[in-house]
mmCIF file of C-alpha atoms in Angstrom:
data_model
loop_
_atom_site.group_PDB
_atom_site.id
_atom_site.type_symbol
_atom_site.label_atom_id
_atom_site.label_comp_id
_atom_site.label_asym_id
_atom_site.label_seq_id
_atom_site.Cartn_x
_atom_site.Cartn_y
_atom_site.Cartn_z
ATOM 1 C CA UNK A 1052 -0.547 16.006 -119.223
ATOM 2 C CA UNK A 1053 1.905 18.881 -117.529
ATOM 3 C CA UNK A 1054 -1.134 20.894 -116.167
ATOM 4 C CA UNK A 1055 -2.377 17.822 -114.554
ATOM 5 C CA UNK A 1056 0.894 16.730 -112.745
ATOM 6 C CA UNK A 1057 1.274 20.905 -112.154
ATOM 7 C CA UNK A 1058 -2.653 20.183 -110.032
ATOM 8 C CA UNK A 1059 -1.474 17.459 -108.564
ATOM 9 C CA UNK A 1060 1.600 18.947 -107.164
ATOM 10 C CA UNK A 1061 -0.333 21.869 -106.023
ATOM 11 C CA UNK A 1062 -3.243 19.557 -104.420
ATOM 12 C CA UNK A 1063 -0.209 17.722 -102.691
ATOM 13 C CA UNK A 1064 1.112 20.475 -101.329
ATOM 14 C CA UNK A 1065 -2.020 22.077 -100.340
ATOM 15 C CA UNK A 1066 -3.004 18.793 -98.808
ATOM 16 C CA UNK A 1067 0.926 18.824 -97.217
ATOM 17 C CA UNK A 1068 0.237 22.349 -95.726
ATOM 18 C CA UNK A 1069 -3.194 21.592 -94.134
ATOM 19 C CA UNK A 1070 -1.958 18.573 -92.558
ATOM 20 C CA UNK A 1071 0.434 20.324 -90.920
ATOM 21 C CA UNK A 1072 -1.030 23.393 -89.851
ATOM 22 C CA UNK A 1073 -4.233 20.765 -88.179
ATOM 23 C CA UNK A 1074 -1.080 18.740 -86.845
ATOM 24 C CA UNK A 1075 0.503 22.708 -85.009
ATOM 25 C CA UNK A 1076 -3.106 23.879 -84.258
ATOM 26 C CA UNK A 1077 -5.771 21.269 -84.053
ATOM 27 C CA UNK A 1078 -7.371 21.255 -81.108
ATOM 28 C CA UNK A 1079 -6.499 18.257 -78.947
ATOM 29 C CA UNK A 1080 -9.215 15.487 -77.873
ATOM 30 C CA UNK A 1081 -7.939 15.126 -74.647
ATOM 31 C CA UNK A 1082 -6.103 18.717 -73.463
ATOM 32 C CA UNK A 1083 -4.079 18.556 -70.377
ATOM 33 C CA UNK A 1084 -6.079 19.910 -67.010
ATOM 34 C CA UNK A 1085 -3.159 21.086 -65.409
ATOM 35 C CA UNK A 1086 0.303 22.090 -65.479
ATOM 36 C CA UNK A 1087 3.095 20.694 -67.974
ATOM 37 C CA UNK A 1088 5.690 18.220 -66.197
ATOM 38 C CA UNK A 1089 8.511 21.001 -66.988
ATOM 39 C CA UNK A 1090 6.112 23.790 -65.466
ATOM 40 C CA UNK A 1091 6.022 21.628 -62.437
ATOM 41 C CA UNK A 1092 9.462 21.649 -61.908
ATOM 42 C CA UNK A 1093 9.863 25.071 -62.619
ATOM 43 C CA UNK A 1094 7.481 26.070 -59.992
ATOM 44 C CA UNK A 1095 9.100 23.549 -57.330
ATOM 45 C CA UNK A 1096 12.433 25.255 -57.808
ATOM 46 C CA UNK A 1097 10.548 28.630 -57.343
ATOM 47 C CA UNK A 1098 8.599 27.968 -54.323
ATOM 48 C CA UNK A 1099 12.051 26.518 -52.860
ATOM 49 C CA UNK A 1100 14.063 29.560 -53.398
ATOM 50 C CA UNK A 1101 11.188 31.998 -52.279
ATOM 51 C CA UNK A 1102 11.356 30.131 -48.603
ATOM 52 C CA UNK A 1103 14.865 31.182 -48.886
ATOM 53 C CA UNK A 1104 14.778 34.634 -50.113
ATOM 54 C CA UNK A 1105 12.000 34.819 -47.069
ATOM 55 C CA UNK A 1106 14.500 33.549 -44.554
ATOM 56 C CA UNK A 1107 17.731 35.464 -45.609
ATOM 57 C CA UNK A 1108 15.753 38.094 -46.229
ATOM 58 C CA UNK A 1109 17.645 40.626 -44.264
ATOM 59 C CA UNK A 1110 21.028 39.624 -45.743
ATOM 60 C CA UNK A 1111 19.910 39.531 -49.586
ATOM 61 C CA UNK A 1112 20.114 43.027 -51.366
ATOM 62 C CA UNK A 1113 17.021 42.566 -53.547
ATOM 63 C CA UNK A 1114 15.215 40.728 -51.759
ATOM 64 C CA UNK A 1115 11.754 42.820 -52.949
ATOM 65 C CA UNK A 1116 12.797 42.487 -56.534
ATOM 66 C CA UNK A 1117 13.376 38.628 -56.210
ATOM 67 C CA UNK A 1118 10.348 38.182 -54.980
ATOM 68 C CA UNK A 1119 8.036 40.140 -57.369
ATOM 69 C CA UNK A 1120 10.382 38.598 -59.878
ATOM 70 C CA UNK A 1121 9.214 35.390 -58.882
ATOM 71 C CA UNK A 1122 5.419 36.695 -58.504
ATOM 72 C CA UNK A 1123 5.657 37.391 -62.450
ATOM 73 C CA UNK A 1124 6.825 34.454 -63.565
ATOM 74 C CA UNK A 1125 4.085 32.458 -61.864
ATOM 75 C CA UNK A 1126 1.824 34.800 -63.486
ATOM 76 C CA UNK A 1127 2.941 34.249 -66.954
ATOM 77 C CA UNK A 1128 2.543 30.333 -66.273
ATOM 78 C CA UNK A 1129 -0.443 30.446 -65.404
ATOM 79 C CA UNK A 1130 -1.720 32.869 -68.205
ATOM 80 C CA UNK A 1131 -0.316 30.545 -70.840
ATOM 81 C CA UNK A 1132 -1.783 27.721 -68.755
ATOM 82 C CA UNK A 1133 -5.343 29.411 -69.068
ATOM 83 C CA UNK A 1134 -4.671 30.553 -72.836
ATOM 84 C CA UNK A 1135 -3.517 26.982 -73.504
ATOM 85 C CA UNK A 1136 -7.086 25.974 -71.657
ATOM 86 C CA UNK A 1137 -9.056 27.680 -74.156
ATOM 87 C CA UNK A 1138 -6.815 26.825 -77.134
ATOM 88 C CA UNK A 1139 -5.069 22.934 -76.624
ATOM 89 C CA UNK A 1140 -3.345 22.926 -79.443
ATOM 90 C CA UNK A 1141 0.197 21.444 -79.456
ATOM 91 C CA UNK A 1142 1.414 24.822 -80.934
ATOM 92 C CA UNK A 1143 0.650 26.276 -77.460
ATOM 93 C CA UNK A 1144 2.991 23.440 -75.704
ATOM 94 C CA UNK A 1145 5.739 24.865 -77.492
ATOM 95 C CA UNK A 1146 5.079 28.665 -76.813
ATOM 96 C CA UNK A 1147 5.000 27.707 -72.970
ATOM 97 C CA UNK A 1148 7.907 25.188 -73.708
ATOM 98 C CA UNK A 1149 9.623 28.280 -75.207
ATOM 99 C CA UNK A 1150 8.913 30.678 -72.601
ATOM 100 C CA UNK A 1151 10.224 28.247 -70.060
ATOM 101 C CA UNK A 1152 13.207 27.660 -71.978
ATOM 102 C CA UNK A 1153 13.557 31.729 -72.193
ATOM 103 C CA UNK A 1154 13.148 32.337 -68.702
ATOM 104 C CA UNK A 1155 16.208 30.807 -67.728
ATOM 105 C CA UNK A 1156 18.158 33.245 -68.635
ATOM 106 C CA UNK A 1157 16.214 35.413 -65.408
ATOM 107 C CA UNK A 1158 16.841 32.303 -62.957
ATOM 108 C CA UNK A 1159 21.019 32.053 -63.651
ATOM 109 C CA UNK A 1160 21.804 35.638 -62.236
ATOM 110 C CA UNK A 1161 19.196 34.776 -59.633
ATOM 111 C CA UNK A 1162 21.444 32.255 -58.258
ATOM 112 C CA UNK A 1163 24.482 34.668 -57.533
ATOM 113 C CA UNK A 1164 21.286 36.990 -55.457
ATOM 114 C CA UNK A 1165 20.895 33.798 -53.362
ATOM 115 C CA UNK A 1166 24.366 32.430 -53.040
ATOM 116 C CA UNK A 1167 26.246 35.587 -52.014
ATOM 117 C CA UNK A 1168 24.407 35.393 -48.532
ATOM 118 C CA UNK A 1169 26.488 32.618 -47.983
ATOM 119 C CA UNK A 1170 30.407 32.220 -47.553
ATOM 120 C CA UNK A 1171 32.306 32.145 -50.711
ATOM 121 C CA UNK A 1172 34.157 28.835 -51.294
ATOM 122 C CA UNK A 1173 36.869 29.541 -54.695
ATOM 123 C CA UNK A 1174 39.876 28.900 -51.913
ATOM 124 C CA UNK A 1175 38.897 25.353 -51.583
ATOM 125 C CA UNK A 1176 38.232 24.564 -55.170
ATOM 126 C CA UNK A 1177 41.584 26.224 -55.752
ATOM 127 C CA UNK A 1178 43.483 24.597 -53.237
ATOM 128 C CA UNK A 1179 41.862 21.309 -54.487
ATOM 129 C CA UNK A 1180 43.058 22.267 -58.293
ATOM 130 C CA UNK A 1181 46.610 22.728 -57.021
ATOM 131 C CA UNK A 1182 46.530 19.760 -55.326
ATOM 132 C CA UNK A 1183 45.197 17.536 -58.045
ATOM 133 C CA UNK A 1184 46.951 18.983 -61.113
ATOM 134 C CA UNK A 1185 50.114 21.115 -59.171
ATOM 135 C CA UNK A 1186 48.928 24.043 -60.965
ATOM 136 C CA UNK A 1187 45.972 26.045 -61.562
ATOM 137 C CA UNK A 1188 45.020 24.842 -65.510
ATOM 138 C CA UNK A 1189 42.388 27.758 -66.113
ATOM 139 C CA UNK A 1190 45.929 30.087 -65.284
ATOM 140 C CA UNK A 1191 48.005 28.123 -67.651
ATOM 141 C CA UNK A 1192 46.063 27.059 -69.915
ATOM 142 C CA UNK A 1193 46.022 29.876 -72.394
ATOM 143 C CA UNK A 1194 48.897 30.993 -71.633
ATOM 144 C CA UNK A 1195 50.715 28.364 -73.765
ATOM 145 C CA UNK A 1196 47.840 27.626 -76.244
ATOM 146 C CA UNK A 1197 47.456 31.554 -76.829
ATOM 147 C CA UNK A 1198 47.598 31.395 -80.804
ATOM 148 C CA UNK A 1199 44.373 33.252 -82.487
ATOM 149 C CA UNK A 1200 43.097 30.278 -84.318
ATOM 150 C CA UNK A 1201 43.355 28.152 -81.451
ATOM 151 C CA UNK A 1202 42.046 31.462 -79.219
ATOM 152 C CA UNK A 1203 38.549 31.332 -81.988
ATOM 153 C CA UNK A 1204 38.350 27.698 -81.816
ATOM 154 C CA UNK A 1205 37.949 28.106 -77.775
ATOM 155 C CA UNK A 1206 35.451 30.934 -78.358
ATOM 156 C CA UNK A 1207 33.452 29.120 -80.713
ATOM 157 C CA UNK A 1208 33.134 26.282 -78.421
ATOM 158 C CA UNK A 1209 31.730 28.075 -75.638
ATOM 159 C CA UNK A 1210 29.198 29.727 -77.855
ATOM 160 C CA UNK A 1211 27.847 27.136 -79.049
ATOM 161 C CA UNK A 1212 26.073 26.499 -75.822
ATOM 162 C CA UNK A 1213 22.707 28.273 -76.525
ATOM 163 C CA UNK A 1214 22.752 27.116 -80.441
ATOM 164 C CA UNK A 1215 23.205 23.359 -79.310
ATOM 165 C CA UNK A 1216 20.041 23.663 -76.859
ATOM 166 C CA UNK A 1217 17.839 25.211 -80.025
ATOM 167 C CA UNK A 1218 19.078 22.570 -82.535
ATOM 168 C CA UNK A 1219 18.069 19.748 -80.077
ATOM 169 C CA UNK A 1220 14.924 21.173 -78.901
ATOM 170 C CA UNK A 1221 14.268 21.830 -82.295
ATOM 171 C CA UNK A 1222 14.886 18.456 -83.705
ATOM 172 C CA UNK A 1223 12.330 16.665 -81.220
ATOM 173 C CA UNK A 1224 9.465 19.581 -81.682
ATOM 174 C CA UNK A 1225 9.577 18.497 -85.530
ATOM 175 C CA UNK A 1226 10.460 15.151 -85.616
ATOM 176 C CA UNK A 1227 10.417 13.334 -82.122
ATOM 177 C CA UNK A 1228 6.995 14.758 -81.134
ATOM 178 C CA UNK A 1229 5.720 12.413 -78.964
ATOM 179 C CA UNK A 1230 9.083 12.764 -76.864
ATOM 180 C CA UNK A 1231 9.547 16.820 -76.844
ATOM 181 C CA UNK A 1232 8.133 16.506 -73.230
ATOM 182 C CA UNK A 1233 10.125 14.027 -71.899
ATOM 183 C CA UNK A 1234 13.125 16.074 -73.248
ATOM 184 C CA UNK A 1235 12.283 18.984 -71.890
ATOM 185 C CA UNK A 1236 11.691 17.470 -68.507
ATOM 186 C CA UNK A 1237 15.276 16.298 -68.893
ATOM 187 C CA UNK A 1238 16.412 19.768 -69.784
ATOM 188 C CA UNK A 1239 14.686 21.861 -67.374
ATOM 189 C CA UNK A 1240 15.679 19.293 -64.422
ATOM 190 C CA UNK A 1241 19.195 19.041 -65.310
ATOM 191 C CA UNK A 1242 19.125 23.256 -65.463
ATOM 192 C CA UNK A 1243 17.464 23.315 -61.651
ATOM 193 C CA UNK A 1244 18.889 20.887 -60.327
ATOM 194 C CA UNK A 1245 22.543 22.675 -61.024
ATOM 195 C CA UNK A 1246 20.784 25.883 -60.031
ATOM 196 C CA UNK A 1247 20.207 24.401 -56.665
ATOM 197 C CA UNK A 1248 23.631 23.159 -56.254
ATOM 198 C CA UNK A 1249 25.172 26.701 -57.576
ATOM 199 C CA UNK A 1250 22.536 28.213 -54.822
ATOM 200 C CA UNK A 1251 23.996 25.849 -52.182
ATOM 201 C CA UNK A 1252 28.215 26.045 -53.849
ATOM 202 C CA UNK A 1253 28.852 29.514 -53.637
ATOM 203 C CA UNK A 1254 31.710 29.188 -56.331
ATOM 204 C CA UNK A 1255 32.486 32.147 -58.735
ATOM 205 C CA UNK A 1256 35.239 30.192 -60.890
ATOM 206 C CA UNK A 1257 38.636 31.607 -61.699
ATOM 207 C CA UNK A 1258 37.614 34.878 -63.666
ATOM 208 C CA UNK A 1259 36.482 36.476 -60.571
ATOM 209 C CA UNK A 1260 38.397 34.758 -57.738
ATOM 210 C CA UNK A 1261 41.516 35.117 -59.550
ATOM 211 C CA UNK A 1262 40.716 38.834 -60.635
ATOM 212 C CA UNK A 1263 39.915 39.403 -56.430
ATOM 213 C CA UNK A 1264 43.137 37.648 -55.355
ATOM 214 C CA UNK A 1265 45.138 38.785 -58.196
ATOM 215 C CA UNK A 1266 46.953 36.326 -60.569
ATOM 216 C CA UNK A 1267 50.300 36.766 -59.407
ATOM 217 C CA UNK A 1268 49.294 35.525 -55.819
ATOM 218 C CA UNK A 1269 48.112 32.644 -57.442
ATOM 219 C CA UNK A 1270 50.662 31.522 -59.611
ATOM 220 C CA UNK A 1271 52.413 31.652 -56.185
ATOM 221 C CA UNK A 1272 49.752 29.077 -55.121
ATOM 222 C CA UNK A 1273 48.277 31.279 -52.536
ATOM 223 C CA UNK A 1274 44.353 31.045 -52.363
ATOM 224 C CA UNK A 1275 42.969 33.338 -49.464
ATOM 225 C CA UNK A 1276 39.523 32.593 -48.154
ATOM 226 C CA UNK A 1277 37.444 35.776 -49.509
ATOM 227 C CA UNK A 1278 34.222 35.027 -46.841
ATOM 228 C CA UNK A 1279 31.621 37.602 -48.266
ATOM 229 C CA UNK A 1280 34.050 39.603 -50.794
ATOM 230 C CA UNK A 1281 31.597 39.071 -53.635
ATOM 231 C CA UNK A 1282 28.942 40.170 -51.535
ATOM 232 C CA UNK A 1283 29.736 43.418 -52.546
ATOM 233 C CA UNK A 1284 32.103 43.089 -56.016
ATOM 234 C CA UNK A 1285 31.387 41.866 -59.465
ATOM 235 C CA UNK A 1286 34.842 42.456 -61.325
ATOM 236 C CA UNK A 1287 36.025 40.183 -63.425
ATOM 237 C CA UNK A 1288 39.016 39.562 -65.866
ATOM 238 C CA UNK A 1289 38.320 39.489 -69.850
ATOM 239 C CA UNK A 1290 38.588 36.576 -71.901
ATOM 240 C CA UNK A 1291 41.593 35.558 -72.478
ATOM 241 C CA UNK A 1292 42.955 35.210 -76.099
ATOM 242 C CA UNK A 1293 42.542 37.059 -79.155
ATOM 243 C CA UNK A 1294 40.309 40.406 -78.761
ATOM 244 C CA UNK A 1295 39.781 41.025 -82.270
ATOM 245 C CA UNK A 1296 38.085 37.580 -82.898
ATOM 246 C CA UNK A 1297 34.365 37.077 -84.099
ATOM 247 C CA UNK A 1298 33.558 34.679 -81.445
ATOM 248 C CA UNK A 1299 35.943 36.381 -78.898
ATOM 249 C CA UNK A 1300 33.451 39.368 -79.405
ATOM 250 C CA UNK A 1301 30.309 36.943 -78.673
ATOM 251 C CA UNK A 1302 31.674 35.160 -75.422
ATOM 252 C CA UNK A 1303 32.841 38.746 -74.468
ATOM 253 C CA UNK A 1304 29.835 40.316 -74.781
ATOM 254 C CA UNK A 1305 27.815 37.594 -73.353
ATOM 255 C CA UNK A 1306 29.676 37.682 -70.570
ATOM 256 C CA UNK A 1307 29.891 41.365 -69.842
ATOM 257 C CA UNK A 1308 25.792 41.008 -70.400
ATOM 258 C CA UNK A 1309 24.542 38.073 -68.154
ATOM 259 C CA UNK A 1310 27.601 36.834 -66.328
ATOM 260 C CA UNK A 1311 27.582 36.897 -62.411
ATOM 261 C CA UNK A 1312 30.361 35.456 -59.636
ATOM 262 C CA UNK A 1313 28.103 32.508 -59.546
ATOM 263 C CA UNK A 1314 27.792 28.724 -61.264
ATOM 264 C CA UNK A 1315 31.129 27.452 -61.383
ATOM 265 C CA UNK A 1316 30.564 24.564 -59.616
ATOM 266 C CA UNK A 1317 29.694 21.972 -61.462
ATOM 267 C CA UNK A 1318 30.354 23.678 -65.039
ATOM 268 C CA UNK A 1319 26.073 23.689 -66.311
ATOM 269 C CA UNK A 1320 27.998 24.299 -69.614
ATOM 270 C CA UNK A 1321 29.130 21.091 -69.687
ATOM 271 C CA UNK A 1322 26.628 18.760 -67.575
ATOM 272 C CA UNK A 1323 23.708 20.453 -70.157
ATOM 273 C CA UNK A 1324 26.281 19.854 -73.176
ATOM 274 C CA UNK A 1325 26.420 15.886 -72.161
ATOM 275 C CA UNK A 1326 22.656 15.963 -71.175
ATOM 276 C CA UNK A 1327 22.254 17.706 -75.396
ATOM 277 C CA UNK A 1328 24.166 15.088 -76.687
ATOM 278 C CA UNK A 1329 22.435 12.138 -75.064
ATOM 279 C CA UNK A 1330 19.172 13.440 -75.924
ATOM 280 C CA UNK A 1331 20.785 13.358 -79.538
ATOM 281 C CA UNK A 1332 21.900 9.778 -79.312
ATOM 282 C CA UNK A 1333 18.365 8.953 -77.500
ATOM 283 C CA UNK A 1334 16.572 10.398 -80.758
ATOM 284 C CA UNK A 1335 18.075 7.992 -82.927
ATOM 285 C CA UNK A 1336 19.606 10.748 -85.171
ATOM 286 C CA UNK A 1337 22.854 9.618 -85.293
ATOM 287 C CA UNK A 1338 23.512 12.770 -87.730
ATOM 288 C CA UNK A 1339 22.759 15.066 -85.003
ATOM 289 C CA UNK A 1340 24.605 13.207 -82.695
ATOM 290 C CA UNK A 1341 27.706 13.075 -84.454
ATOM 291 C CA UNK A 1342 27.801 16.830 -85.450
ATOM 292 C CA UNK A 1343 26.998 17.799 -82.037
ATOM 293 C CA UNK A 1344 30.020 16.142 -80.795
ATOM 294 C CA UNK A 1345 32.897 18.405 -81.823
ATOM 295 C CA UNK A 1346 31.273 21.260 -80.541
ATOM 296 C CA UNK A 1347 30.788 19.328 -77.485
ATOM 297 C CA UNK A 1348 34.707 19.056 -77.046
ATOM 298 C CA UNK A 1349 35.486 22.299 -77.787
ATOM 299 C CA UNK A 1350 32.819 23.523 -74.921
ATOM 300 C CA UNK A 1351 34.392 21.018 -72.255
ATOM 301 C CA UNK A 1352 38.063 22.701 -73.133
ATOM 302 C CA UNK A 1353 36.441 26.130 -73.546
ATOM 303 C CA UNK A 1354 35.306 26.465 -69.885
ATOM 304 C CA UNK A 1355 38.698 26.710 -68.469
ATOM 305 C CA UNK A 1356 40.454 28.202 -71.101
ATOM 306 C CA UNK A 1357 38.602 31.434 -70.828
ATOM 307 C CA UNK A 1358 38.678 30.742 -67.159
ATOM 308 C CA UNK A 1359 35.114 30.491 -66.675
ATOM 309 C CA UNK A 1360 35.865 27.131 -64.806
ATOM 310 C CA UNK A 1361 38.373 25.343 -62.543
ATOM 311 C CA UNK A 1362 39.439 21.784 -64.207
ATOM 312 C CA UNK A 1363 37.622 19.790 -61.649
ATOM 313 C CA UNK A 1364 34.217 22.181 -62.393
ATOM 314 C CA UNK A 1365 34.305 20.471 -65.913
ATOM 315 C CA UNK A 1366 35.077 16.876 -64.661
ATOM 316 C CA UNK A 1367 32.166 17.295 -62.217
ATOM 317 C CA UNK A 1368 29.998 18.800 -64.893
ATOM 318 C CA UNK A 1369 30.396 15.340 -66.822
ATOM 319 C CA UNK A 1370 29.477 13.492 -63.676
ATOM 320 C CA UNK A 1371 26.821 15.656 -62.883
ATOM 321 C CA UNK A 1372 25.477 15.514 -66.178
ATOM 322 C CA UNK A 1373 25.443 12.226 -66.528
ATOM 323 C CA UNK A 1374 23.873 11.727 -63.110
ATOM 324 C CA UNK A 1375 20.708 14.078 -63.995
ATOM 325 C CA UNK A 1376 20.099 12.624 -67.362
ATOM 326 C CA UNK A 1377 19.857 9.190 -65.774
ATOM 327 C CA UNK A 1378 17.582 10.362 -62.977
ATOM 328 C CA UNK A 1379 15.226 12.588 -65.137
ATOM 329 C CA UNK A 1380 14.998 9.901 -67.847
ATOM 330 C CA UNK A 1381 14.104 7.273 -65.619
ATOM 331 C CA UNK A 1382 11.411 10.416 -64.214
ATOM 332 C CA UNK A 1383 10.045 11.070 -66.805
ATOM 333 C CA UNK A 1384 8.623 7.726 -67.580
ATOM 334 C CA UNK A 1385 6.316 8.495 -65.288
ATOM 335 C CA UNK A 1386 5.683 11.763 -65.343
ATOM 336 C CA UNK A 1387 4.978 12.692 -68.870
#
């Protein structure tokens, strides 16, 4: 009696394993014949920016290297394109879904190579701060919250950024199949559509324009007009808070990696945090949804308390975000 219910476990399982591994790499009926919706969009944003790095092309630095850049990444969409041609498998959506995803990471600094052309625009978004709040928030800020617990709790926030985006994209690949499109057309539009806007903003948030002005000048609420300063400079101030924190150490070193005087306006940190968690409340997982949403808090704080972001880059980021979700869901209706 045991050995049989020990075969039939095993033939379950077996049968369990199969199933899936036809369900990752059976070949589909009906392949797609050309791009993905998300590729699409991708490309759009990349032919856009290439008429621009063709026009300014005196006045960007690496210009050459933008454009090969650029060159490359068409190439690698379309090889995954061709290898998806000779294997349509759903496996193969996620690899180019992946690669996508991993690419934008090359497109964020790409925005500062663009937007430095043009003239920088912190003193308004300053001068707006001061005249909304009567003080500059990202200044004070953790200044009087500057305890190390409170310091980690910041830090955790913000990196939860890139964990949030796997747990959600990971959700729908395994359990909201049919949708992992559609959400990654809502992902990858809400990502270029603030990459056009940072393109067209030129604002560097406080960490640089308060590092160039010095912070003393504004405390005294004086915010000079720095034209083309970050044309030429990339300094920055360090996090605030407490240096000898795990999570300090992550932001940190994130920042001292990928970060460029670039994207502050509206915070993508937040607009693609509110875009995560109504793709969470869209699944129907109301598990994921819920334990998304203190991390979501802690990121909309986060952004100015490490100074990353003026207060009115995070409002905007939840207006922004909540203005691309509605367009791209509505899109992708008919798109996907």
């Amino acid at each position: 009696m045991k050995e049989k219910q020990k075969r039939k476990k095993k033939n379950q399982r077996k049968n369990k394993n199969e199933t899936l591994l036809h369900a990752w790499f059976g070949l589909e009926k009906e392949p797609r014949k050309g791009l993905l919706t998300f590729e699409g969009i991708m490309i759009l944003y990349l032919v856009a920016t290439l008429a621009m790095v063709l026009l300014l092309y005196s006045r960007i630095p690496n210009a050459q290297p933008m454009i090969w850049g650029r060159m490359r990444i068409l190439a690698i969409t379309l090889a995954l394109w061709g290898v998806y041609r000779m294997l349509p498998c759903r496996a193969m959506i996620l690899i180019r879904a992946t690669v996508q995803m991993a690419l934008l990471s090359w497109w964020y600094p790409d925005t500062y190579e663009l937007n430095r052309a043009l003239p920088n625009l912190d003193h308004v978004f300053a001068s707006l701060e001061q005249s909304l709040f009567g003080c500059q928030p990202a200044l004070l800020f953790s200044q009087h919250f500057g305890s190390t617990f409170f310091s980690e709790l910041m830090c955790l926030g913000y990196s939860c950024y890139y964990p949030m985006m796997v747990v959600v994209a990971v959700f729908y690949a395994l359990y909201r199949k049919q949708e992992f499109e559609r959400m990654m057309v809502i992902l990858m539009g809400a990502f270029f559509v603030h990459y056009v806007i940072f393109v067209l903003v030129p604002v560097t948030g406080p960490q640089y324009y308060y590092c160039a002005v010095g912070e003393e000048q504004i405390a005294a609420g004086v915010f000079p007009n720095l034209h083309d300063y970050f044309l030429t400079h990339q300094e920055c101030l360090p996090c605030p808070g407490w240096k000898d924190g795990f999570f300090y150490h992550l932001v940190e070193t994130a920042h001292q990696s990928g970060e460029r005087p670039t994207a502050a306006f509206p915070s993508s940190h937040v607009s693609i945090c509110l875009t995560l968690l109504l793709l969470a409340w869209h699944s129907r997982c109301k598990p994921l949804f819920y334990t998304l949403i203190p991390f979501a808090v802690l990121l909309f704080f986060s952004t100015v308390y490490i100074k990353a972001h003026y207060a009115v880059d995070a409002l905007a980021g939840l207006l922004s975000g909540l203005a691309v979700y509605a367009l791209f869901f509505r899109l992708s209706r008919r798109m996907v």
